[in-house]
Short mmCIF file of C-alpha atoms in Angstrom, two decimals:
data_model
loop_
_atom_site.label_atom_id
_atom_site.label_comp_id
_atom_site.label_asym_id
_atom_site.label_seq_id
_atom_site.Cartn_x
_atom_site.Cartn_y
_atom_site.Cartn_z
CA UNK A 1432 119.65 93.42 64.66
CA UNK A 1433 120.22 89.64 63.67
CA UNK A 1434 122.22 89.50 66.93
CA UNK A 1435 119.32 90.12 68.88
CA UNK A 1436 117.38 87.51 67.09
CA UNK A 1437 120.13 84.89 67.57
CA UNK A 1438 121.45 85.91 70.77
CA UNK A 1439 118.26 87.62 72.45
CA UNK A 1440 117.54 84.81 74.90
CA UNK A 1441 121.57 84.79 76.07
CA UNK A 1442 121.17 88.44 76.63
CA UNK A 1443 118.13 88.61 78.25
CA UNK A 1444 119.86 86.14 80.62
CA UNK A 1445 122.66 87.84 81.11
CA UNK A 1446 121.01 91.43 81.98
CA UNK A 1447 118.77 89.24 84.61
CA UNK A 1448 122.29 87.95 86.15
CA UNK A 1449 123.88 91.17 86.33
CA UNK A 1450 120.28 93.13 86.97
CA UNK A 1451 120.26 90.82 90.11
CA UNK A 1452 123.62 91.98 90.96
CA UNK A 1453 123.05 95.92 91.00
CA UNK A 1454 119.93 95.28 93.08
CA UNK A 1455 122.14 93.45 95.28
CA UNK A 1456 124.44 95.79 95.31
CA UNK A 1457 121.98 98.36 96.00
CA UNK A 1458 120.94 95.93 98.64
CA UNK A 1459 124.91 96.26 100.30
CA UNK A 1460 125.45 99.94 100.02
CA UNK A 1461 122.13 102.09 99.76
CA UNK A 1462 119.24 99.96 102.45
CA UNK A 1463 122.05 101.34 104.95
CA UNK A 1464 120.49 104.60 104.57
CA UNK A 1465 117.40 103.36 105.58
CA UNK A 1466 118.92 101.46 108.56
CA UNK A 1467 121.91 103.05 109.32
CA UNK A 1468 121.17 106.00 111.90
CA UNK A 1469 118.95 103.36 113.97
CA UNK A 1470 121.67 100.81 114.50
CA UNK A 1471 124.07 103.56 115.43
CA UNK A 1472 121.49 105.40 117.92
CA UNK A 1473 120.70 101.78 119.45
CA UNK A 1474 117.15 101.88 118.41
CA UNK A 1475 117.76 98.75 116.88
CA UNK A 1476 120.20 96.40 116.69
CA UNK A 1477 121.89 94.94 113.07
CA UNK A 1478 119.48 91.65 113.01
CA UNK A 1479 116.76 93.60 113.60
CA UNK A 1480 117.49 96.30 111.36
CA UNK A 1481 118.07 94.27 108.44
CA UNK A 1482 114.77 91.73 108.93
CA UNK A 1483 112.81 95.26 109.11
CA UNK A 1484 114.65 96.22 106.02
CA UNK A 1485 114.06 93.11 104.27
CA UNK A 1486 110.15 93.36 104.83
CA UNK A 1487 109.85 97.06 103.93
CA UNK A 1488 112.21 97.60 101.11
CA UNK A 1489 111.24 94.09 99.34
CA UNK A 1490 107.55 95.64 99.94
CA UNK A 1491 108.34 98.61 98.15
CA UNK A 1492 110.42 97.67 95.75
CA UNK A 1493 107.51 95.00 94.57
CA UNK A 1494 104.44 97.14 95.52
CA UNK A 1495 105.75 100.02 94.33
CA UNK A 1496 108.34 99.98 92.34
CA UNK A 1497 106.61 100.47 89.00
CA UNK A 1498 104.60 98.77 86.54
CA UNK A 1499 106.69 100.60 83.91
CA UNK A 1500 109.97 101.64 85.10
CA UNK A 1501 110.99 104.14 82.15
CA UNK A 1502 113.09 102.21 80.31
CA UNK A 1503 116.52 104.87 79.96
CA UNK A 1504 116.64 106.44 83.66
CA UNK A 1505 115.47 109.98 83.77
CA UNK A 1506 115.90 110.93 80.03
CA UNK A 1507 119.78 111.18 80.29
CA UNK A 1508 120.60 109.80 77.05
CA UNK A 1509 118.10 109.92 73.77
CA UNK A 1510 116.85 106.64 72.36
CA UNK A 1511 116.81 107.96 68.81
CA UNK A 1512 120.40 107.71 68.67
CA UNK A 1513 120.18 104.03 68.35
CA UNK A 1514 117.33 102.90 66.30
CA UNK A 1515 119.32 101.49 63.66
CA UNK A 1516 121.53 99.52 66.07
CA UNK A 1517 119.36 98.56 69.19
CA UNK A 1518 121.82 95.83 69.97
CA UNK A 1519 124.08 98.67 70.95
CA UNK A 1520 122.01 99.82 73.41
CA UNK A 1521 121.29 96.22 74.40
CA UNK A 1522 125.08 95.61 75.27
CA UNK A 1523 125.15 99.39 77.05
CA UNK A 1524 122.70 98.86 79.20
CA UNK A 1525 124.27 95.45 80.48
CA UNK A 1526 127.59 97.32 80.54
CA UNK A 1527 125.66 100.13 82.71
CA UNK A 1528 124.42 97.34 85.14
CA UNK A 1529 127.62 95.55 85.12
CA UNK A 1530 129.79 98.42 85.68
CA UNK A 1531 127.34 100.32 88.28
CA UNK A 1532 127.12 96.57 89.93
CA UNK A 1533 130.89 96.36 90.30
CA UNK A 1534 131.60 99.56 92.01
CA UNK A 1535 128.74 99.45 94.47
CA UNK A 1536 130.70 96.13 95.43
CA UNK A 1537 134.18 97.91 95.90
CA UNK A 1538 132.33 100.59 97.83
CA UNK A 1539 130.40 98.32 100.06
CA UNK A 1540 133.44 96.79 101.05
CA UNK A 1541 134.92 99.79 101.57
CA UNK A 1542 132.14 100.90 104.20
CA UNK A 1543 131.75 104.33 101.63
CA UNK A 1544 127.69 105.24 101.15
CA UNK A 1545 127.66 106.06 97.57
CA UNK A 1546 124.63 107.16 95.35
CA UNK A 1547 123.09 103.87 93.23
CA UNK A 1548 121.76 106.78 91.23
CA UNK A 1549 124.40 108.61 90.10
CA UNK A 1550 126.72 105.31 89.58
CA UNK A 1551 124.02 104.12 87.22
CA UNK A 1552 123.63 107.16 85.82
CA UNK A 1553 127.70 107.67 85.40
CA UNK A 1554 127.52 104.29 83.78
CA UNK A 1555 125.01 105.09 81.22
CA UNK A 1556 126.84 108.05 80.30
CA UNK A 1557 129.97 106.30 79.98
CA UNK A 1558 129.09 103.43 77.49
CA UNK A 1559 126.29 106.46 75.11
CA UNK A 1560 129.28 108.97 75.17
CA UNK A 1561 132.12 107.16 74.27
CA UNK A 1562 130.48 104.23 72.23
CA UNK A 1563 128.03 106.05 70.03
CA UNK A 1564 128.46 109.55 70.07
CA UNK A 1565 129.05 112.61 73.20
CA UNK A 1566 125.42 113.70 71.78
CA UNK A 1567 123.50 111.19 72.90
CA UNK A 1568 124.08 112.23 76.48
CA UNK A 1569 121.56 115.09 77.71
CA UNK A 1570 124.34 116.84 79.12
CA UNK A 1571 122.32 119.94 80.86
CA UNK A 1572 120.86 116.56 83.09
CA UNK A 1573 124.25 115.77 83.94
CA UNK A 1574 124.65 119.44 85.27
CA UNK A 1575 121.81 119.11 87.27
CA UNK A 1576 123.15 115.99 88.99
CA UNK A 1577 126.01 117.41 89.45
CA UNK A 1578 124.60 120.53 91.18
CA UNK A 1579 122.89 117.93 93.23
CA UNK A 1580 125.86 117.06 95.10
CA UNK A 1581 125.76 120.43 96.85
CA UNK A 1582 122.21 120.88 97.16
CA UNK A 1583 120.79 117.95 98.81
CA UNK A 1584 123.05 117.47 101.55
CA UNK A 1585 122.88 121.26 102.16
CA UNK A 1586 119.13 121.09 102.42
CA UNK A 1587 119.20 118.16 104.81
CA UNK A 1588 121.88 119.12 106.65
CA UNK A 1589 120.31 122.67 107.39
CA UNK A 1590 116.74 120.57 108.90
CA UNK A 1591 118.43 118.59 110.95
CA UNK A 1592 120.22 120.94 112.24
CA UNK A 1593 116.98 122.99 113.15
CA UNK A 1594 114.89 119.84 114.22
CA UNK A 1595 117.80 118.77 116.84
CA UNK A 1596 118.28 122.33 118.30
CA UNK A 1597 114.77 122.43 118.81
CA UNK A 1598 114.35 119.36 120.32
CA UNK A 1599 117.33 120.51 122.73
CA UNK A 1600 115.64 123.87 123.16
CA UNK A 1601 111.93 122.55 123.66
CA UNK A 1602 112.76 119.27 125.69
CA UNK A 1603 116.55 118.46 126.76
CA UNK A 1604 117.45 122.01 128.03
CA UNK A 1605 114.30 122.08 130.24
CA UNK A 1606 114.37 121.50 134.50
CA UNK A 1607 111.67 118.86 133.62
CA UNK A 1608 112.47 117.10 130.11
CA UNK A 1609 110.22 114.03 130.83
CA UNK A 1610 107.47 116.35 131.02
CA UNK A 1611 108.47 118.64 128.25
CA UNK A 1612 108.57 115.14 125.96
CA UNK A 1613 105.25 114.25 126.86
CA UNK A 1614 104.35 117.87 125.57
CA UNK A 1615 106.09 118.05 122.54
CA UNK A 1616 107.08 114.83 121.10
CA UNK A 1617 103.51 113.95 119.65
CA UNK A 1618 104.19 117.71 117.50
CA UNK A 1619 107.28 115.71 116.23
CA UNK A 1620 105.14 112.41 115.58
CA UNK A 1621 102.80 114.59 113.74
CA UNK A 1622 105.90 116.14 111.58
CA UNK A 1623 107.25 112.68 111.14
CA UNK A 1624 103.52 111.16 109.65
CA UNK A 1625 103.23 114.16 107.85
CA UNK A 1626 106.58 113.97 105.94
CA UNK A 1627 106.31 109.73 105.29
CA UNK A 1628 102.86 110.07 104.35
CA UNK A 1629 104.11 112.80 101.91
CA UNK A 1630 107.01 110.47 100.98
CA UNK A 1631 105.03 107.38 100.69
CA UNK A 1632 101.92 109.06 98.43
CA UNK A 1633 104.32 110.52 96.49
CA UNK A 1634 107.47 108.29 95.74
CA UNK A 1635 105.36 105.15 96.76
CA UNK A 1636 101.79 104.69 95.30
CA UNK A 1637 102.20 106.51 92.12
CA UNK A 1638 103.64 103.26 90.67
CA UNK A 1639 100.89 101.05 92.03
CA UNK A 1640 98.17 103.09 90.11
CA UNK A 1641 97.04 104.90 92.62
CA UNK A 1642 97.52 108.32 91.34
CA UNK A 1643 97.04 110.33 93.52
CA UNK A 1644 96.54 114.72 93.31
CA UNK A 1645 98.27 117.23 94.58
CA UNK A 1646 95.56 118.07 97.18
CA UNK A 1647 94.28 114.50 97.99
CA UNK A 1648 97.92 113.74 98.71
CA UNK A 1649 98.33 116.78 100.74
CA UNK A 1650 95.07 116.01 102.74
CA UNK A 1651 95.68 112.74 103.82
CA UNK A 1652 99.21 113.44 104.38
CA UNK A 1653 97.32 116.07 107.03
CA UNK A 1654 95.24 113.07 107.94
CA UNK A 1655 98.12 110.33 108.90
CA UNK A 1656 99.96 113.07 111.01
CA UNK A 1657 96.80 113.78 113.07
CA UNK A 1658 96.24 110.10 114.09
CA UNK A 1659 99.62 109.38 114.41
CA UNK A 1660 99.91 112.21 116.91
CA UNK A 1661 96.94 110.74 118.45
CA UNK A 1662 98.16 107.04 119.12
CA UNK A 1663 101.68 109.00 119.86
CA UNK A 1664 100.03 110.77 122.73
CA UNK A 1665 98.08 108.24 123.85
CA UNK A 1666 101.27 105.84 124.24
CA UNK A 1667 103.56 108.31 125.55
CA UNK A 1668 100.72 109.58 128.08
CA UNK A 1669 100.90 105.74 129.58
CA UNK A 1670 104.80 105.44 130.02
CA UNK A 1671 105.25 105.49 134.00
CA UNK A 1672 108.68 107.17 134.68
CA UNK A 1673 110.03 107.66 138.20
CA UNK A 1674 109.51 111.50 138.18
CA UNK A 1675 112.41 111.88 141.56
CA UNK A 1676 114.65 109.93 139.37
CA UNK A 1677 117.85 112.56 138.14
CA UNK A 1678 118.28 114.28 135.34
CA UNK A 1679 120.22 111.91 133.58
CA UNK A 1680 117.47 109.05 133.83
CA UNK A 1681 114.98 111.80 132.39
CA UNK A 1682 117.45 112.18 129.14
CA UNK A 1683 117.74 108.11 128.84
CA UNK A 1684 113.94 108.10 129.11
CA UNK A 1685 113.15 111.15 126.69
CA UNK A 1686 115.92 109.07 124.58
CA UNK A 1687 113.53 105.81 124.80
CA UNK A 1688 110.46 107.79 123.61
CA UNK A 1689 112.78 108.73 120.40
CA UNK A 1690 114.16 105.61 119.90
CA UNK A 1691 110.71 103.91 119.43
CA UNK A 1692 110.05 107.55 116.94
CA UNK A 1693 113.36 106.08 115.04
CA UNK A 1694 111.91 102.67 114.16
CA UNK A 1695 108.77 104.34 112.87
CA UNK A 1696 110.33 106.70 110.63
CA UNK A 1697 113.10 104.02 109.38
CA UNK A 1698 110.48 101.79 107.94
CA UNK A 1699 108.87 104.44 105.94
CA UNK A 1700 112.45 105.36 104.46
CA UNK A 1701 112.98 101.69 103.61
CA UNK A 1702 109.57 101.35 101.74
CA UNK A 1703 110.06 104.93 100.19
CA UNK A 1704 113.84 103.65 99.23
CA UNK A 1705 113.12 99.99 97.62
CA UNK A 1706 110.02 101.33 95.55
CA UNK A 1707 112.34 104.80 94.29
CA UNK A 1708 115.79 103.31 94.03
CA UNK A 1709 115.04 99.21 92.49
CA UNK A 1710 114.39 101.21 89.37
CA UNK A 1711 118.13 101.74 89.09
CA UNK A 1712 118.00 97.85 88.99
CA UNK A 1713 115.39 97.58 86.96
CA UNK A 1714 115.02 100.11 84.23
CA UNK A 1715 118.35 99.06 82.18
CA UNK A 1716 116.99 95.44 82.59
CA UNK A 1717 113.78 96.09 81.33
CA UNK A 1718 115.20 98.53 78.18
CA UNK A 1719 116.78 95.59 77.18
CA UNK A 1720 114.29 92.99 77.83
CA UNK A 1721 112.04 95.32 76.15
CA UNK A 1722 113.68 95.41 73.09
CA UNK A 1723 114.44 92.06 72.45
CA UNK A 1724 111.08 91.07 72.95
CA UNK A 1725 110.17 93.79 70.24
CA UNK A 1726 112.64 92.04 68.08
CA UNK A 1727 114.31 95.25 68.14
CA UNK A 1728 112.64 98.02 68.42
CA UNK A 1729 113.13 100.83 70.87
CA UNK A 1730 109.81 101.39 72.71
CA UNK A 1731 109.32 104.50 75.12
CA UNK A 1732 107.09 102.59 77.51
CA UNK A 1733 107.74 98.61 78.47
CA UNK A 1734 105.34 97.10 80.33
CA UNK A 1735 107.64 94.81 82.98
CA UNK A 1736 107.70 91.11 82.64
CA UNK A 1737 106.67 89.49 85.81
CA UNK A 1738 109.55 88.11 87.14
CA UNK A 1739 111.56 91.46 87.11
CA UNK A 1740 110.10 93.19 90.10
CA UNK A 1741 110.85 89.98 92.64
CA UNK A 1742 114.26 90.14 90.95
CA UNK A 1743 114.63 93.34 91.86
CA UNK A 1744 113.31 92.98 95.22
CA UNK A 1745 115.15 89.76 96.65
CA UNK A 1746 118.23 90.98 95.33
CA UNK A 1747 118.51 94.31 97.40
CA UNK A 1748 117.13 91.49 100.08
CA UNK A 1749 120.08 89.36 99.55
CA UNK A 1750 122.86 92.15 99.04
CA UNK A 1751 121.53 93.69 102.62
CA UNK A 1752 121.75 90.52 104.45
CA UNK A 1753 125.48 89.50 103.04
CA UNK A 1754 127.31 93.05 103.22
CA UNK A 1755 124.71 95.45 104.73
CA UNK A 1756 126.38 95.93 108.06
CA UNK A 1757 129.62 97.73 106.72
CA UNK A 1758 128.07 100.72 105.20
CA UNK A 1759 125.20 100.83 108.40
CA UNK A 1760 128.43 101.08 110.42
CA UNK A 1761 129.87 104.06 108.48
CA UNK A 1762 126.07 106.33 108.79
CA UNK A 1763 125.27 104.92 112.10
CA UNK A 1764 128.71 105.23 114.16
CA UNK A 1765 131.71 106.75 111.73
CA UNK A 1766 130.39 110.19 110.92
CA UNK A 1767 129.36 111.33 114.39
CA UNK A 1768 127.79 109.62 117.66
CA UNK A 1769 124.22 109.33 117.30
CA UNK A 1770 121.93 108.94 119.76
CA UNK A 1771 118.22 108.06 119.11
CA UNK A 1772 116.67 112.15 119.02
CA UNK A 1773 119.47 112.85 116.88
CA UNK A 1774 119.44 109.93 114.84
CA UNK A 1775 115.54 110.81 114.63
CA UNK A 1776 116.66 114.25 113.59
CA UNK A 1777 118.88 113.43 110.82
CA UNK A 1778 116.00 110.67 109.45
CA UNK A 1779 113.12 113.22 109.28
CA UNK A 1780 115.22 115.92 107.55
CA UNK A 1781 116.55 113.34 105.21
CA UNK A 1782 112.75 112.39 104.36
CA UNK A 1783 112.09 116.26 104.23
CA UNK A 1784 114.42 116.24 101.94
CA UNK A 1785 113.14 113.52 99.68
CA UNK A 1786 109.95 115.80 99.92
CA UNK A 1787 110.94 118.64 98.65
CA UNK A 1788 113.45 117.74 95.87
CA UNK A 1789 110.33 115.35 94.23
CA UNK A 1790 108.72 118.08 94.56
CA UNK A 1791 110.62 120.04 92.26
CA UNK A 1792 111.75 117.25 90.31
CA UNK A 1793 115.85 117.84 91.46
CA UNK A 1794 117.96 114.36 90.96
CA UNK A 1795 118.21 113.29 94.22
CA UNK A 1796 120.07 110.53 96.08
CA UNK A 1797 119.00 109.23 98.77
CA UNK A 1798 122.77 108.74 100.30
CA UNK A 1799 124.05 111.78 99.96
CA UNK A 1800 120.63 113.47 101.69
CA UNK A 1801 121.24 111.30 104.87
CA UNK A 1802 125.05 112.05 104.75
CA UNK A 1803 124.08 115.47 104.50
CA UNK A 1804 121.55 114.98 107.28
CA UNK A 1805 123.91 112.91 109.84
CA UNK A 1806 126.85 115.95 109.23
CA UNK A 1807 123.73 118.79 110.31
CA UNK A 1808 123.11 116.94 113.48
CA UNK A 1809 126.97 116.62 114.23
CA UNK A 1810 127.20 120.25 113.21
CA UNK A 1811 124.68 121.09 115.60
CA UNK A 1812 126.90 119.70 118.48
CA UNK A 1813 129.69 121.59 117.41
CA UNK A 1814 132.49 120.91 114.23
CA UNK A 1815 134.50 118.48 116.71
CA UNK A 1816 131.87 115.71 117.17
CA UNK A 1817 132.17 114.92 113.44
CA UNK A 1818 134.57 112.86 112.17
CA UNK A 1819 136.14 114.56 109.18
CA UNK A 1820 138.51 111.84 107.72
CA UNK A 1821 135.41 109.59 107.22
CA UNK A 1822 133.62 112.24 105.77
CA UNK A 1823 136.22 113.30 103.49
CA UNK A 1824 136.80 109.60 102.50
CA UNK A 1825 132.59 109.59 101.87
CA UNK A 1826 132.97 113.10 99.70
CA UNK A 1827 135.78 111.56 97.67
CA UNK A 1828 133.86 108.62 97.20
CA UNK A 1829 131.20 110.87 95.65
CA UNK A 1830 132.97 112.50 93.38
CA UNK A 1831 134.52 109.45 91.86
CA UNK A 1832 131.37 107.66 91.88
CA UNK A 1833 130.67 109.15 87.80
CA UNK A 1834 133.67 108.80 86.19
CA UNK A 1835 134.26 105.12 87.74
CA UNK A 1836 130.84 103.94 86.97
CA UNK A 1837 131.46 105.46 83.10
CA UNK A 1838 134.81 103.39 83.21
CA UNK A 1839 134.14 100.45 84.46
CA UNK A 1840 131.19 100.69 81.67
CA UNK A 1841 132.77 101.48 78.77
CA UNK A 1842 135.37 98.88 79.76
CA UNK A 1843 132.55 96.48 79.86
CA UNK A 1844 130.87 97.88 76.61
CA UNK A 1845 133.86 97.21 74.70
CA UNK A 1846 134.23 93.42 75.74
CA UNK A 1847 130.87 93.11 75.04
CA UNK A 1848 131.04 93.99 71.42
CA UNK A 1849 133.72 92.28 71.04
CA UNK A 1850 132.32 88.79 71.85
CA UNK A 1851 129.07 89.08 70.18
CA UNK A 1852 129.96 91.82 67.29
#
């Protein structure tokens, strides 16, 4: 307790350094999900990507991301543990940060998407289980995450599968797929506003204020599709395309009308991603900035001070910008070749995805649904267009993900009390 009296400015600073860090780090490995499957399909290219990023996740992540981020992430470890020593859980969540930080570096470099959740979630584990006591740790959460693995990018994997054969079927497969576009594509518009309203109400506002029902969400959800159906109509009704041109200009045309689809539905992802995933930033950082400003006492609910949100935000800004490109280059070209329908494809059943697990409240990383997604799509061309020794390199780097992140943590934890113990 005294520490945090004589050392609570020094540790405030230090969470804000190494808070800044994990967003960045975020920044590096996770805004590739966003991005990734529209650099690979050429829908954009890397600048463009990453200013578009920039704008939309530091939008969400400050808009959005939560006047009061629950201070421990999703309930995994119980509070009550450390009443009578809160600067333990001051130096764990700093450790959590710190260690979650440092391997979202390593894996960055490495080009491997891995989950900012579930390293930030292995790291909490790591420091509550080995330097309080194993019963801190809700361990039937843990389960659940783990189950996750399996889940997510099965769910994903299985849409996009289903939304690329039936853009094939509907569209590619046809004697006149320029025509069949104009047809059908506006259905897919409507699917796509549908889905990122969904996401956006959902994962979005909620932290603004705005709370929003069930129903209300539901019927403007409805709402957004209809009129973005509309404008999509409207626009694609105006391309001119050389209707004697071959078949082969058709496809690169039908591939334009996608591509513009892809730019639509990657913004959405990135403003759904910075407002959902800056918490894993900015929760440890407030639990600790929380309780030193309560001079030690463990509150449920913090409200955030103002400077952590921007924090937050330009830091996923700045780890994008620096070390974006090499996990982009892993979704967007390693896995399988993407073009922009498939790329499409993969993005809306990733969203889907996002959907439905919110929904029904299942842990759920973003990463692992567009992984999940990217391997349907390949699937859907047959087992040979995928890549397998990137995506068993991405799987391993998965599975390691927990028990580095509770490592490196309790590593950290350790040094920690050590210097100010």
């Amino acid at each position: 307790m005294d520490i945090l009296l004589s050392h609570g400015s020094v540790l405030v600073l230090i969470a804000a350094a190494v808070g800044f860090f994990m967003a960045w780090g975020i920044g590096a490995n996770d805004v590739a999900n966003a991005m990734g499957t529209s650099v690979g399909s050429k829908a954009l290219t890397i600048k463009q990507a990453i200013i578009i990023a920039m704008v939309f996740e530091f939008a969400g992540a400050y808009l959005a991301g939560g006047e009061v981020t629950s201070t421990i992430r999703k309930g995994i470890i119980d509070a009550s543990y450390f009443v009578d020593t809160p600067e333990l859980l001051v130096f764990g969540m700093i450790s959590a940060l710190f260690a979650a930080a440092t391997w979202l570096l390593i894996a960055s470099i490495l080009g491997w998407p891995v989950s900012t959740t579930h390293s930030i979630v292995g790291a909490i584990i790591g420091f509550a289980a080995f330097g309080v006591s194993p019963d801190t740790v809700a361990w039937g959460k843990v389960l659940g995450i783990v189950g996750s693995w399996i889940v997510t990018p099965l769910i994903s994997g299985v849409i996009a599968f289903l939304i690329f054969n039936s853009a094939q079927k509907l569209i590619f497969d046809t004697d006149h797929p320029l025509k069949q576009a104009k047809r059908y594509v506006p259905f897919y518009m409507m699917l796509a506003g549908f889905v990122l309203a969904l996401v956006t109400i959902k994962k979005g506002l909620k932290h603004v204020g705005l709370d929003i029902g069930a129903t209300e969400g539901y019927i403007y959800a409805i709402a957004v599709s209809v009129i973005v159906a509309l404008i999509g109509k409207f626009f694609i009704g105006r391309l001119k395309f050389d209707e004697k041109a071959s078949k082969n200009d058709h496809y690169a045309n039908v591939e334009k009308v996608f591509a513009v689809l892809m730019v639509v539905t990657a913004c959405c992802m990135a403003f759904a991603h910075g407002s959902n995933d800056v918490a894993n930033a900015i929760g440890p950082l407030a639990a600790v900035v929380g309780i030193v400003d309560n001079g030690g006492e463990i509150v449920k609910k913090t409200p955030l001070a103002w400077w952590i949100l921007p924090l937050g935000g330009f830091g996923i800004v700045a780890g994008l910008a620096i070390f974006g490109h090499r996990v982009i280059a892993t979704i967007g070209k390693g896995i399988t070749h993407l073009t922009p329908s498939r790329g499409f494809a993969a993005e809306l059943a990733a969203a889907c995805t996002v959907v439905i697990a919110s929904g029904t409240g299942l842990p759920i990383s973003t990463t692992q649904t567009l992984v999940g997604a990217v391997l349907g799509v390949g699937m859907a061309r047959g087992i040979a267009a995928i890549n397998m020794g990137v995506v068993r390199n991405i799987v391993v780097s998965w599975v390691i993900t927990l028990p580095v992140g509770a490592g490196l943590s309790i590593f950290f934890f350790t040094i920690m009390k050590a210097v100010f113990a």
